Tab-separated table of C-alpha atoms and ligand atoms in Angstrom:
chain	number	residue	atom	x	y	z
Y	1	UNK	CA	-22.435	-14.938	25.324
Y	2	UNK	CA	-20.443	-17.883	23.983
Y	3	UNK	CA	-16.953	-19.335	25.921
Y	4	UNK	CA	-14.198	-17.380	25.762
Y	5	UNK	CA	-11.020	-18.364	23.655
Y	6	UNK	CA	-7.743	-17.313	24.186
Y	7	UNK	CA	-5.127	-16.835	21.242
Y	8	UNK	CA	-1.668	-14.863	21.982
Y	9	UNK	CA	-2.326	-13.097	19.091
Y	10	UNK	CA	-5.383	-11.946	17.593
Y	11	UNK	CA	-5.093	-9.782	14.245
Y	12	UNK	CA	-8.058	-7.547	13.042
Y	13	UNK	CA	-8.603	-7.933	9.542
Y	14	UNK	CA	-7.101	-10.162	7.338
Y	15	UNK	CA	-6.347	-8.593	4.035
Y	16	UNK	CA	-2.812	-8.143	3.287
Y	17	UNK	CA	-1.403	-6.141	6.162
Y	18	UNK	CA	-3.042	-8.707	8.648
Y	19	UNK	CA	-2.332	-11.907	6.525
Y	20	UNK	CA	1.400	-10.320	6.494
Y	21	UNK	CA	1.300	-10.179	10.289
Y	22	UNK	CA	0.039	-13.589	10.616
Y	23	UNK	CA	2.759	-15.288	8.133
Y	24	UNK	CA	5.898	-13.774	9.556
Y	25	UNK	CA	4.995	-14.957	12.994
Y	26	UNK	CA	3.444	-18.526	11.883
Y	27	UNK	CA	7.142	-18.241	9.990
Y	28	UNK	CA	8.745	-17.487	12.655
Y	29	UNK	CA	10.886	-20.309	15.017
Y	30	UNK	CA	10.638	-18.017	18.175
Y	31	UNK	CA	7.634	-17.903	18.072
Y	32	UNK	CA	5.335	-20.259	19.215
Y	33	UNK	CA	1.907	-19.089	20.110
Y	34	UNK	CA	-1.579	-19.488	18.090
Y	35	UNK	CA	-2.490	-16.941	16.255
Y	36	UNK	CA	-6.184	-15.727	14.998
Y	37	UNK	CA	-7.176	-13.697	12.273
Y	38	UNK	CA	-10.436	-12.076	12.634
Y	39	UNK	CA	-11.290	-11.318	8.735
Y	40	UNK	CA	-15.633	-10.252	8.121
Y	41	UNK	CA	-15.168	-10.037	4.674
Y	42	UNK	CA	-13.747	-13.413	2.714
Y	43	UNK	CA	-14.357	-12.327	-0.342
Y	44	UNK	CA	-11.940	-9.124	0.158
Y	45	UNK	CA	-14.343	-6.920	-2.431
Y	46	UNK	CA	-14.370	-4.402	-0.207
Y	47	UNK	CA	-10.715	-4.106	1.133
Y	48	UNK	CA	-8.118	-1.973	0.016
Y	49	UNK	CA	-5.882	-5.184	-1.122
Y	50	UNK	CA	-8.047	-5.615	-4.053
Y	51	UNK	CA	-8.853	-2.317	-4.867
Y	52	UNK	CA	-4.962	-1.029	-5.453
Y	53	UNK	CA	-3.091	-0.361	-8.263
Y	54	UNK	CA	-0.819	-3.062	-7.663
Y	55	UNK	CA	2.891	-1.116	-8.007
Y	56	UNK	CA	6.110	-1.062	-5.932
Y	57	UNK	CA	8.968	1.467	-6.046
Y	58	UNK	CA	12.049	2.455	-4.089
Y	59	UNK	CA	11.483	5.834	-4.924
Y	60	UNK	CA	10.623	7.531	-1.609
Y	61	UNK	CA	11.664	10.726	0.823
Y	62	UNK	CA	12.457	8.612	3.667
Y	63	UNK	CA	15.114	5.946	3.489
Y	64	UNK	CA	12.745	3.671	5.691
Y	65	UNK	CA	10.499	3.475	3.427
Y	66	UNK	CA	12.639	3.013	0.539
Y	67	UNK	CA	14.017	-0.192	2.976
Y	68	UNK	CA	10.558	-1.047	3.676
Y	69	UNK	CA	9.757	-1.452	-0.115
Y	70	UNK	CA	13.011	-2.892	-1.316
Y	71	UNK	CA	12.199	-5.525	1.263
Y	72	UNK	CA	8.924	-5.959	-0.602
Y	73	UNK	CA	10.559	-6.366	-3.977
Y	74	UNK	CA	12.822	-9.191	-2.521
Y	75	UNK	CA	9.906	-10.847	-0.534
Y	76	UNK	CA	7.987	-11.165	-4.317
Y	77	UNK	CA	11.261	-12.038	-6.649
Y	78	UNK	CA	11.336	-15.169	-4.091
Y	79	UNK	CA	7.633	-15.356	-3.882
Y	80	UNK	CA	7.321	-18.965	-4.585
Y	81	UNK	CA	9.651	-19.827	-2.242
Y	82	UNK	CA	8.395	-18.019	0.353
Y	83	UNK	CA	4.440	-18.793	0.671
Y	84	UNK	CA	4.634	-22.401	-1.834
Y	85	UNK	CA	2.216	-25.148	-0.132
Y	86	UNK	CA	2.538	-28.292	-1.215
Y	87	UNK	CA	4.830	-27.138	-4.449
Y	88	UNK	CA	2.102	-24.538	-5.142
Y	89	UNK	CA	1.973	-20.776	-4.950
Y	90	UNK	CA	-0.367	-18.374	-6.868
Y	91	UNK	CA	1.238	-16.505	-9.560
Y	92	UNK	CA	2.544	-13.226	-8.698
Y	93	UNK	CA	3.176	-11.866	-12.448
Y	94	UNK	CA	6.113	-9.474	-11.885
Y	95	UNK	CA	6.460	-6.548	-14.466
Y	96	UNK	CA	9.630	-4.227	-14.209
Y	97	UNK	CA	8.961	-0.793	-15.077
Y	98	UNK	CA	10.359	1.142	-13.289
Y	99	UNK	CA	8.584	4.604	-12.222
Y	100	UNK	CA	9.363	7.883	-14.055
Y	101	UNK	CA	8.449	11.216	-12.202
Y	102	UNK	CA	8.185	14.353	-14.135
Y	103	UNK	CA	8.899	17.780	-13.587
Y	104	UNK	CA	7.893	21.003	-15.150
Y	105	UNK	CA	9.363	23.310	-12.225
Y	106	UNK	CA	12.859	24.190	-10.827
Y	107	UNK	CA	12.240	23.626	-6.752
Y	108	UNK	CA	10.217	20.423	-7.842
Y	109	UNK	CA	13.137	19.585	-10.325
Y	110	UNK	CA	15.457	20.184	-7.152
Y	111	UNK	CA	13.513	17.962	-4.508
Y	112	UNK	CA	13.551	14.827	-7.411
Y	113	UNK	CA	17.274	15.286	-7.495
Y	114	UNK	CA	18.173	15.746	-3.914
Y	115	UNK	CA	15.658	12.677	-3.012
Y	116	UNK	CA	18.101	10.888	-6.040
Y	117	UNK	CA	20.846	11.444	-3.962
Y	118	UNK	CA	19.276	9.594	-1.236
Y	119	UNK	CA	17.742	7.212	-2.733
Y	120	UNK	CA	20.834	6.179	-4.630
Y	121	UNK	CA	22.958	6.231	-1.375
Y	122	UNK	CA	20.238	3.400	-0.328
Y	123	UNK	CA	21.028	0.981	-3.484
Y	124	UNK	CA	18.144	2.559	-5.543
Y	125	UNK	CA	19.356	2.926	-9.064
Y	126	UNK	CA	17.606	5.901	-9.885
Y	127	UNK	CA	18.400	8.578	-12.994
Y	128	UNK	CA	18.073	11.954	-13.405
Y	129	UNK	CA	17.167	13.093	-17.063
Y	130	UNK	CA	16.869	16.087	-19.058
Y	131	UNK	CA	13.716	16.380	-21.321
Y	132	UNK	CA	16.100	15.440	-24.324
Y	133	UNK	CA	16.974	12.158	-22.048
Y	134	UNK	CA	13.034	12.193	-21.636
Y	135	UNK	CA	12.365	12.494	-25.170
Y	136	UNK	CA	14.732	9.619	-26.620
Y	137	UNK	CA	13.554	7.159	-23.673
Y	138	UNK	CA	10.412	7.520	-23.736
Y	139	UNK	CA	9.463	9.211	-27.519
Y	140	UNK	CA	5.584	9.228	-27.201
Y	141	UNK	CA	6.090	11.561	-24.099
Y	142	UNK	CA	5.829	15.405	-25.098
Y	143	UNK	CA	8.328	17.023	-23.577
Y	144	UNK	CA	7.591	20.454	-24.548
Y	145	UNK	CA	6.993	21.801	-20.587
Y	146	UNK	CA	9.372	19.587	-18.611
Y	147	UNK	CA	12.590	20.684	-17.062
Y	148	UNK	CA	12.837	16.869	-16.102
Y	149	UNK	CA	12.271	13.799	-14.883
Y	150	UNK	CA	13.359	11.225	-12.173
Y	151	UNK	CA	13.541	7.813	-13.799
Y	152	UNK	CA	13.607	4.603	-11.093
Y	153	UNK	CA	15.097	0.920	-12.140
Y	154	UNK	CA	13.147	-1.777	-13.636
Y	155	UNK	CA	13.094	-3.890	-10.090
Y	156	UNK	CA	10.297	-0.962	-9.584
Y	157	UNK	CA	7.101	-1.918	-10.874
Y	158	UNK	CA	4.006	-4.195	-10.836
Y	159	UNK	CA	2.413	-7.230	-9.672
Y	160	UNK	CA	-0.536	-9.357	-8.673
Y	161	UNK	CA	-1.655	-7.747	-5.646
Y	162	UNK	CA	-4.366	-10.405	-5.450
Y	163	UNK	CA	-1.619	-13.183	-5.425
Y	164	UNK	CA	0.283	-11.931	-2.534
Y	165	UNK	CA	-2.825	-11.559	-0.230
Y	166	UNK	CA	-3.382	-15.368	-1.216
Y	167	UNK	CA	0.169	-16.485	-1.146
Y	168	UNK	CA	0.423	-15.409	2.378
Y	169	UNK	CA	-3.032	-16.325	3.740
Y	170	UNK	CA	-2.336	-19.969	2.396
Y	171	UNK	CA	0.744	-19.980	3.575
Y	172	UNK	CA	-0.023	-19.228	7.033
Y	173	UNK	CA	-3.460	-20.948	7.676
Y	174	UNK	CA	-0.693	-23.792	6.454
Y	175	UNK	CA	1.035	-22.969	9.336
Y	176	UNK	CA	-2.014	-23.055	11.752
Y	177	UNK	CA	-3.039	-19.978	11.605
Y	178	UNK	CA	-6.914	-19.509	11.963
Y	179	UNK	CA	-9.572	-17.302	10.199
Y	180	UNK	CA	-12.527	-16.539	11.292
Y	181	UNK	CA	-15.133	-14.919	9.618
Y	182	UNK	CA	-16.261	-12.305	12.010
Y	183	UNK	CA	-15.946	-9.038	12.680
Y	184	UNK	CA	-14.539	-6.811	15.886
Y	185	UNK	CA	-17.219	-5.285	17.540
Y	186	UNK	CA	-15.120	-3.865	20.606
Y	187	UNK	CA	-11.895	-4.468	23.495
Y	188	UNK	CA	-11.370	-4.382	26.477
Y	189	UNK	CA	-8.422	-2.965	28.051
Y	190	UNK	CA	-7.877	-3.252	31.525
Y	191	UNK	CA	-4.765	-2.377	33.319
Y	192	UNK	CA	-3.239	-0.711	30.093
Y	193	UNK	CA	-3.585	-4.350	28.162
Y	194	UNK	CA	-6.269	-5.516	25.338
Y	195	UNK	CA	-7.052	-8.311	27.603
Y	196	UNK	CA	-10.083	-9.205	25.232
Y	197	UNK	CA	-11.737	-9.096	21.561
Y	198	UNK	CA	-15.514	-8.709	21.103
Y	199	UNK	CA	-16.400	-10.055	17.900
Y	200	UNK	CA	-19.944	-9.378	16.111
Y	201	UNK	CA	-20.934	-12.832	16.825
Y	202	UNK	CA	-21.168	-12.401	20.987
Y	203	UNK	CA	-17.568	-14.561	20.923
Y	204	UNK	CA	-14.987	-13.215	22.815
Y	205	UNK	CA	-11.825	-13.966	22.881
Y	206	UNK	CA	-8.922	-13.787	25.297
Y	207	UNK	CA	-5.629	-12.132	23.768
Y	208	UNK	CA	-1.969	-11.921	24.386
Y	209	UNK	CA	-1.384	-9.407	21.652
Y	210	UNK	CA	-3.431	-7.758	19.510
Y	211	UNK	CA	-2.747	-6.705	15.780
Y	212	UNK	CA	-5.031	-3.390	14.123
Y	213	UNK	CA	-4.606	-4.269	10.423
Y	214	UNK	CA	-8.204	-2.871	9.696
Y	215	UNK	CA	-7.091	-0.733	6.946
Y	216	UNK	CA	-8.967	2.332	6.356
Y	217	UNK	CA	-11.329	1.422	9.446
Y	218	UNK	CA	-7.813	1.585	11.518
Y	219	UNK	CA	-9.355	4.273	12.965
Y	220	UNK	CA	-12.529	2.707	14.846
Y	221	UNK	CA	-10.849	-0.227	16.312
Y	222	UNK	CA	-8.222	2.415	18.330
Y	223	UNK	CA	-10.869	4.168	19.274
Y	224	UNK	CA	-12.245	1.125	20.822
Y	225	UNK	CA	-8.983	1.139	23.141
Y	226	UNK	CA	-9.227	4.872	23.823
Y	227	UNK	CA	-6.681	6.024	21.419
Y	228	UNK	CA	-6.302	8.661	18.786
Y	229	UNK	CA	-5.169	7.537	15.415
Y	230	UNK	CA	-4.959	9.992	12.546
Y	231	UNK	CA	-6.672	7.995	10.043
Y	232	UNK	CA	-9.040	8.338	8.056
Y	233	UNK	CA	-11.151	7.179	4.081
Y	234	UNK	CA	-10.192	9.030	1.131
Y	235	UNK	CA	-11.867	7.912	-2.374
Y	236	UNK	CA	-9.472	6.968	-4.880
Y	237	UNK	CA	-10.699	5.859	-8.276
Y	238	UNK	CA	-8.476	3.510	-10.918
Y	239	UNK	CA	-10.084	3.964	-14.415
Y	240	UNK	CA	-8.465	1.489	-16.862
Y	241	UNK	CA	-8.529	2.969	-20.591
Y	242	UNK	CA	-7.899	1.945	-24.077
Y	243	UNK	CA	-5.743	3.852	-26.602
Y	244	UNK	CA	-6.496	3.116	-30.569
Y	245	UNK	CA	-3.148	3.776	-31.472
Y	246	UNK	CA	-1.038	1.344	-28.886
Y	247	UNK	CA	2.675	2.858	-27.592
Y	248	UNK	CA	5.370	0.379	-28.542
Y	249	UNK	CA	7.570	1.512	-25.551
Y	250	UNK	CA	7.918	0.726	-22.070
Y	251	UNK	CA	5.530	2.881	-20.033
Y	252	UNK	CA	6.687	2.801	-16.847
Y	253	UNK	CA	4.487	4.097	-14.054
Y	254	UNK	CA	4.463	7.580	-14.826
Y	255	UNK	CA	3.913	10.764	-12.638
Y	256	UNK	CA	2.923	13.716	-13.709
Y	257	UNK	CA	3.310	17.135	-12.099
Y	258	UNK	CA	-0.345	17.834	-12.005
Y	259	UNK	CA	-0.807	14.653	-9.819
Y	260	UNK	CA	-2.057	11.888	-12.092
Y	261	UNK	CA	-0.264	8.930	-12.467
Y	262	UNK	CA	-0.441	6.240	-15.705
Y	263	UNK	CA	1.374	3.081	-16.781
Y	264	UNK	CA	0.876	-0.065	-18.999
Y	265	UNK	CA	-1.490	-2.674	-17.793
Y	266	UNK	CA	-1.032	-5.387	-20.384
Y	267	UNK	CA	-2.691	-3.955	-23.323
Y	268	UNK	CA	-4.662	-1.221	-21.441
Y	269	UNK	CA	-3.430	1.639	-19.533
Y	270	UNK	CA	-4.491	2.139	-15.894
Y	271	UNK	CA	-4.309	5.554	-14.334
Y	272	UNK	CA	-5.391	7.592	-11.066
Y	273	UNK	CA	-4.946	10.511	-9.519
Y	274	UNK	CA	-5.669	12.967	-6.456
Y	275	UNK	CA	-8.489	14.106	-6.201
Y	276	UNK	CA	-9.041	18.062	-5.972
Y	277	UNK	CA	-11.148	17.948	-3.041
Y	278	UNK	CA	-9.430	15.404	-0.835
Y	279	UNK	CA	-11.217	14.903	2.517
Y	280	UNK	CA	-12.574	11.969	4.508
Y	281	UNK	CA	-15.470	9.906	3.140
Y	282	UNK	CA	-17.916	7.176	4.577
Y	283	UNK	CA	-16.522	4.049	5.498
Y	284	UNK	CA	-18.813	2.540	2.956
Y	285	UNK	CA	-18.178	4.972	0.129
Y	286	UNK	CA	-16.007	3.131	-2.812
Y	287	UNK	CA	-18.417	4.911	-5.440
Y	288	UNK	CA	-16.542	5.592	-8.881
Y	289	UNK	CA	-15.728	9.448	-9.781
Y	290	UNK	CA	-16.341	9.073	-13.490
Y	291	UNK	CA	-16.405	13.012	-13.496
Y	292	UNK	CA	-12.323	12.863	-12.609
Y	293	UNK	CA	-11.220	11.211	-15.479
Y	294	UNK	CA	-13.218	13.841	-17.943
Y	295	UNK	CA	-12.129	16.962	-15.801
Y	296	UNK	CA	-8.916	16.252	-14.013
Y	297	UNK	CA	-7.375	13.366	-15.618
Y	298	UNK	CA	-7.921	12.820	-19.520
Y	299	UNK	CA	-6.370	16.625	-20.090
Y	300	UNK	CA	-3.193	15.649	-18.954
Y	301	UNK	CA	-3.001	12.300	-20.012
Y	302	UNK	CA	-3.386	13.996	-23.503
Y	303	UNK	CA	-0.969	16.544	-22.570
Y	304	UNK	CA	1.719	14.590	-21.709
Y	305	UNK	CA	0.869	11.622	-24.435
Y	306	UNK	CA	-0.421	13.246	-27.320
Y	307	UNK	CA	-2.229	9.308	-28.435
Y	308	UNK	CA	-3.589	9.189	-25.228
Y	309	UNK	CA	-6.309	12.251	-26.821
Y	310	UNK	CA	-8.205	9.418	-28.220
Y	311	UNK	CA	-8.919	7.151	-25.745
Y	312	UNK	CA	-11.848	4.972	-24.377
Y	313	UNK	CA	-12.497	3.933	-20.613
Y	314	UNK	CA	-12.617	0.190	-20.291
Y	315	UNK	CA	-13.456	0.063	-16.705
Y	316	UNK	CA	-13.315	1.697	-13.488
Y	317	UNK	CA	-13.549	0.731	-9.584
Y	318	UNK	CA	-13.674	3.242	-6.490
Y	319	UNK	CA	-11.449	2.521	-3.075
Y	320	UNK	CA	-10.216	4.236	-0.345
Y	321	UNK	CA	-6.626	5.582	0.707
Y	322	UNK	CA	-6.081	4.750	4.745
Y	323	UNK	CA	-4.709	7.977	4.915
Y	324	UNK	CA	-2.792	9.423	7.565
Y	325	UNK	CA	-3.501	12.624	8.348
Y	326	UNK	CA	-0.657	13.582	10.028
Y	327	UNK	CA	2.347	12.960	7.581
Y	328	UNK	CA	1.226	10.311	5.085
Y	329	UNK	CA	3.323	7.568	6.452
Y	330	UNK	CA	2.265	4.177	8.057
Y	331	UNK	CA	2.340	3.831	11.553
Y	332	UNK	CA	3.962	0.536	13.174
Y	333	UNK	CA	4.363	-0.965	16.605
Y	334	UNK	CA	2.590	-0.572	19.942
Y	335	UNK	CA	0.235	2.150	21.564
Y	336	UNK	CA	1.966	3.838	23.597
Y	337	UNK	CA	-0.891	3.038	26.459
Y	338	UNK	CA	-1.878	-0.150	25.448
Y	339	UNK	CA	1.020	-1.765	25.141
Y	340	UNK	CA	0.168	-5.128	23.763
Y	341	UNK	CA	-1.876	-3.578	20.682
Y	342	UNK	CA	0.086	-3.223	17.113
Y	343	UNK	CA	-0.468	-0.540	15.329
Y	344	UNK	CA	-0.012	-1.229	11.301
Y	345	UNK	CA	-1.938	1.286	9.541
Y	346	UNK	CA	-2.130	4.574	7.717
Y	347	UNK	CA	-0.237	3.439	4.548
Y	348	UNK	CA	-1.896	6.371	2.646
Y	349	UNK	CA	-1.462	4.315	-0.798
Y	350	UNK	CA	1.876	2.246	-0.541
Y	351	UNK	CA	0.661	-0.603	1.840
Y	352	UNK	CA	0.667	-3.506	-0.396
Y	353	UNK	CA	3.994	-3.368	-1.239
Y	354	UNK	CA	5.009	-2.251	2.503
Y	355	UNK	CA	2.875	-5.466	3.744
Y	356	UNK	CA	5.831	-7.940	3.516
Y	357	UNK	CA	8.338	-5.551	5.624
Y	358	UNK	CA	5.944	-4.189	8.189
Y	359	UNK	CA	4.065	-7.768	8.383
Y	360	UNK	CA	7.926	-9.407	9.692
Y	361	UNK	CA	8.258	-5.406	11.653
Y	362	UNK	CA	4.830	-6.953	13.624
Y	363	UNK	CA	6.503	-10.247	14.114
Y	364	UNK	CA	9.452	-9.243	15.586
Y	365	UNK	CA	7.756	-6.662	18.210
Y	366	UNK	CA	5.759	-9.284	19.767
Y	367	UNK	CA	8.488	-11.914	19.573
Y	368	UNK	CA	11.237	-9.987	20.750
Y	369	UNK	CA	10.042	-6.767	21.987
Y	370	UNK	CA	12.258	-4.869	18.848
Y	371	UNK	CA	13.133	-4.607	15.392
Y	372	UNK	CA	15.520	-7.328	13.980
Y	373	UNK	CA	15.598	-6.195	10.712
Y	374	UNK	CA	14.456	-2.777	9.249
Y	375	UNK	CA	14.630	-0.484	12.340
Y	376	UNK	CA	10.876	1.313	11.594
Y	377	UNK	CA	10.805	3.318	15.453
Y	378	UNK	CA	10.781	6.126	13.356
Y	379	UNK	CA	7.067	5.435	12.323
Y	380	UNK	CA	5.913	4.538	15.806
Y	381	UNK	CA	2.980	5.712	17.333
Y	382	UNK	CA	4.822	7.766	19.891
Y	383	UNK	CA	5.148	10.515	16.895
Y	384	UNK	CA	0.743	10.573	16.829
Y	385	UNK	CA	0.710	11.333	20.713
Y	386	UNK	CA	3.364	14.021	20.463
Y	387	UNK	CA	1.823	15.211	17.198
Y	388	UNK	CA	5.443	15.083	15.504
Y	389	UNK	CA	5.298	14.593	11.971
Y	390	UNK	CA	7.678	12.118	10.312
Y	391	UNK	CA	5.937	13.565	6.302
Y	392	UNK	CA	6.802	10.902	3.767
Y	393	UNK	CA	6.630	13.664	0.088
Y	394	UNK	CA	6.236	10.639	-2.276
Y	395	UNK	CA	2.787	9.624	-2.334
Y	396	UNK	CA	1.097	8.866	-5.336
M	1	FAD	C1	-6.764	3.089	-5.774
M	1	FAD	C2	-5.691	2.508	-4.911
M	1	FAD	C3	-4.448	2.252	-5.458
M	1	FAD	C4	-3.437	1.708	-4.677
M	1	FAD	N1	-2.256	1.410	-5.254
M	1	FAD	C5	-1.254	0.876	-4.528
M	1	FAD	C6	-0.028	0.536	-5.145
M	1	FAD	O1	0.143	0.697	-6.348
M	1	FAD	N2	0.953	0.043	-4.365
M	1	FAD	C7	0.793	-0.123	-3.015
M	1	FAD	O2	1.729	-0.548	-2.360
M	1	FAD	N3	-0.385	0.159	-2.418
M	1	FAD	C8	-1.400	0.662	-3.129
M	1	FAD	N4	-2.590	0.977	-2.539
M	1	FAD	C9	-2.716	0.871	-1.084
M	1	FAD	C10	-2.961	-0.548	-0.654
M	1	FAD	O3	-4.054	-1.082	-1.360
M	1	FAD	C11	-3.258	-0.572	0.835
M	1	FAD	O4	-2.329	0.214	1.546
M	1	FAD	C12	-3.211	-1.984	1.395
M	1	FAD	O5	-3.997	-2.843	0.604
M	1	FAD	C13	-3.699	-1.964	2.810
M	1	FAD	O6	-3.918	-3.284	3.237
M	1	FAD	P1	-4.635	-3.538	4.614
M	1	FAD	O7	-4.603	-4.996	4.853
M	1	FAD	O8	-4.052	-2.631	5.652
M	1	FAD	O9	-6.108	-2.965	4.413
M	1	FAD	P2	-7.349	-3.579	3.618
M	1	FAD	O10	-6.944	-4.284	2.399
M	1	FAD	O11	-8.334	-2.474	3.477
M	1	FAD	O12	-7.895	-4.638	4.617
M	1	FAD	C14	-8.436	-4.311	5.867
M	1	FAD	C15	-9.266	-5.476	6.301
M	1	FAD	O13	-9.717	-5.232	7.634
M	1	FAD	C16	-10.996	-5.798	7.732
M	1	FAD	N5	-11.681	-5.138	8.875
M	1	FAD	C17	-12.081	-3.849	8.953
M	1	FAD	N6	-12.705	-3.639	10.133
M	1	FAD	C18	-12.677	-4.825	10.797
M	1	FAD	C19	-13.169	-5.242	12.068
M	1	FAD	N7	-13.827	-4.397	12.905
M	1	FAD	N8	-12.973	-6.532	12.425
M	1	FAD	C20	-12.309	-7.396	11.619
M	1	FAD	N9	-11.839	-7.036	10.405
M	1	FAD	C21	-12.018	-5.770	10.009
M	1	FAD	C22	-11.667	-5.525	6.412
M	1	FAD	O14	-12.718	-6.434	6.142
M	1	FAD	C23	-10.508	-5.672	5.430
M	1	FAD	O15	-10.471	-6.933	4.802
M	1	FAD	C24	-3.647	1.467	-3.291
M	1	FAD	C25	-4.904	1.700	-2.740
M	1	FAD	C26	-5.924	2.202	-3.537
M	1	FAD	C27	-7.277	2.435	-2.936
């Protein structure tokens, strides 16, 4: 067993939730501990960060969230200023979209336009359009079966997921934060505290606070603290395709009613969808579904797009949704009986461009002991121990 270190804040796993974590406090004036990030995998091949499909939008059920991610668009229209070392910051390629949301049924058609409501009363400068509206926006879109469509504003829309995990890891091991290549192998809580880390290396380390940004493997480091979090793997596979004839319109990031989702990625298309049978899979299991872009997802694409009949896969990749089983939202702040570890997990599909918000949420907890900024109590942990969901209906 090698010497123990102590840190006051350890954070488990260091892709963009963790490295989020990490920055805001390194950031942060009030605070003035040292901070470790415990991170296996440097590479990042197998994290969700570099598996996503790389897209922000305010268009949510929940005004937190909608909060949550218009704090992420400002955090990347001032990304250089924000993580720039030495006058350098990677290049976080910005393209405005916006999303569009379609709608081929009259309680679905409802929902989109009472969400509107609420999304607009939040700054969100959403539309509501009839398929004629449809048709003249967007003119490759058949509109033969839609009652509608929810159309978001271009400050919705992509970016260089990639570049923000680096932006803020370089920013904060700038700041002293430390990495370590290692892995968590268990805790130990004594007197309703994390009081230390076990890593895979026989290290352990003393903590003051501890940070579970293990993304879909949330689940295994609370069990090491003896509590229940409603996480769990789901496959998701992006398939990036080619079109012979090429659509001279914007193409924002499009959902359909069936559940597949499509948008421009520079002169491809990338697109995704749910899969029919969505349960838990291995840890390890990022394995491609090349059967659900024949069966599930080409139809519609060439329902919706008539070009899109003819089209050619360029490349694929599996990953996994962290996906909360109890109401698809992320859960944020402490364990209700170990006080001193963060919960920041269960993003079910929207955690890169959450990272920035709940990354400063994190910061502020352990500095302060409560929100400054976006009040997120609503997606504490207090809602898995009473079993209370707090359902988020926009998830892609
Ligand atoms: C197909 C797909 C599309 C997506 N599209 C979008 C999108 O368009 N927009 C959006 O906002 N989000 C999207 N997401 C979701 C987004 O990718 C994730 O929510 C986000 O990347 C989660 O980041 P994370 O840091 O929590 O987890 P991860 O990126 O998975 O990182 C977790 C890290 O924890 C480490 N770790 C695990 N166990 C341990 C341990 N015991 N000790 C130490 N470290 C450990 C791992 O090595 C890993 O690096 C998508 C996800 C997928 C799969």
């Amino acid at each position: 067993m090698q010497a123990l270190e102590r840190y006051d804040v350890v954070c488990i796993g260091g892709a963009v939730v963790g490295s989020a974590a990490a920055y805001f406090l390194s950031e942060n004036a009030d605070f003035d501990g040292s901070i470790l990030v415990v991170e296996p995998d440097s590479s990042y091949e197998n994290a969700q960060t570099t598996r996503a499909q790389n897209s922000i939008r305010e268009q949510f059920s929940k005004p937190v969230n909608i909060r949550i991610s218009q704090f992420g668009m400002e955090f990347i229209n001032n990304f250089h200023a924000n993580v720039e070392v030495k006058g350098e910051s990677p290049l976080i390629n910005f393209r405005g979209t916006g999303y569009l949301f379609l709608s081929e049924q009259q309680d679905h058609l409802d929902v989109l336009a009472s969400d509107a409501v609420l999304q607009q009363a939040e700054g969100a400068a959403v539309r509501m359009l009839d398929p004629a509206q449809v048709s003249t926006e967007f003119p490759y879109l058949n509109t033969e079966t839609l009652l509608g469509a929810r159309m978001g504003s271009l400050s919705e829309g992509s970016f260089d997921g990639w570049a923000l995990l680096q932006g803020l890891r370089q920013r904060a091991e700038h700041n002293g934060v430390t990495y370590l290549a290692d892995r968590v192998a268990d805790l130990t809580v004594a007197g309703g505290q994390v009081t230390e880390v076990h890593l895979e290396s026989g290290v352990r380390v003393a903590c003051g606070a501890v940070v579970n940004a293990a993304g879909s493997r949330a689940k295994l480091i609370a069990d090491m603290a003896g509590l229940g979090l409603p996480v769990e793997p789901r496959a998701r596979t992006s398939f990036v395709f080619d079109c012979p004839t090429p659509i001279d319109y914007n193409v924002p990031l499009t959902v359909t009613p069936e559940g597949v989702h499509f948008r421009r990625e520079q002169n491809h298309y990338m697109t995704g969808a749910v899969p029919v049978e969505d349960e838990a899979v291995e840890y390890d299991d990022l394995d491609v579904r090349r059967d659900e872009f024949d069966e599930l997802i080409w139809p519609v694409l060439a329902k919706y797009v008539p070009q899109f009949d003819r089209v050619k896969v360029v490349t694929s990749w599996g990953g996994q949704y962290a996906y909360n089983t109890l109401d698809h939202n992320l859960v944020i702040g402490p364990g209700s009986e170990v006080s001193n570890l963060y919960f920041a997990n269960g993003f079910s599909g929207h955690g890169l461009q959450q990272a920035p918000a709940v990354g400063r949420g994190v910061a502020e907890l352990i500095t302060y002991g409560q929100y400054r900024t976006i009040d997120m109590t609503s997606l504490g942990y207090e809602r898995i121990v009473s079993k209370s969901p707090f359902t988020e209906n926009v998830v892609i």
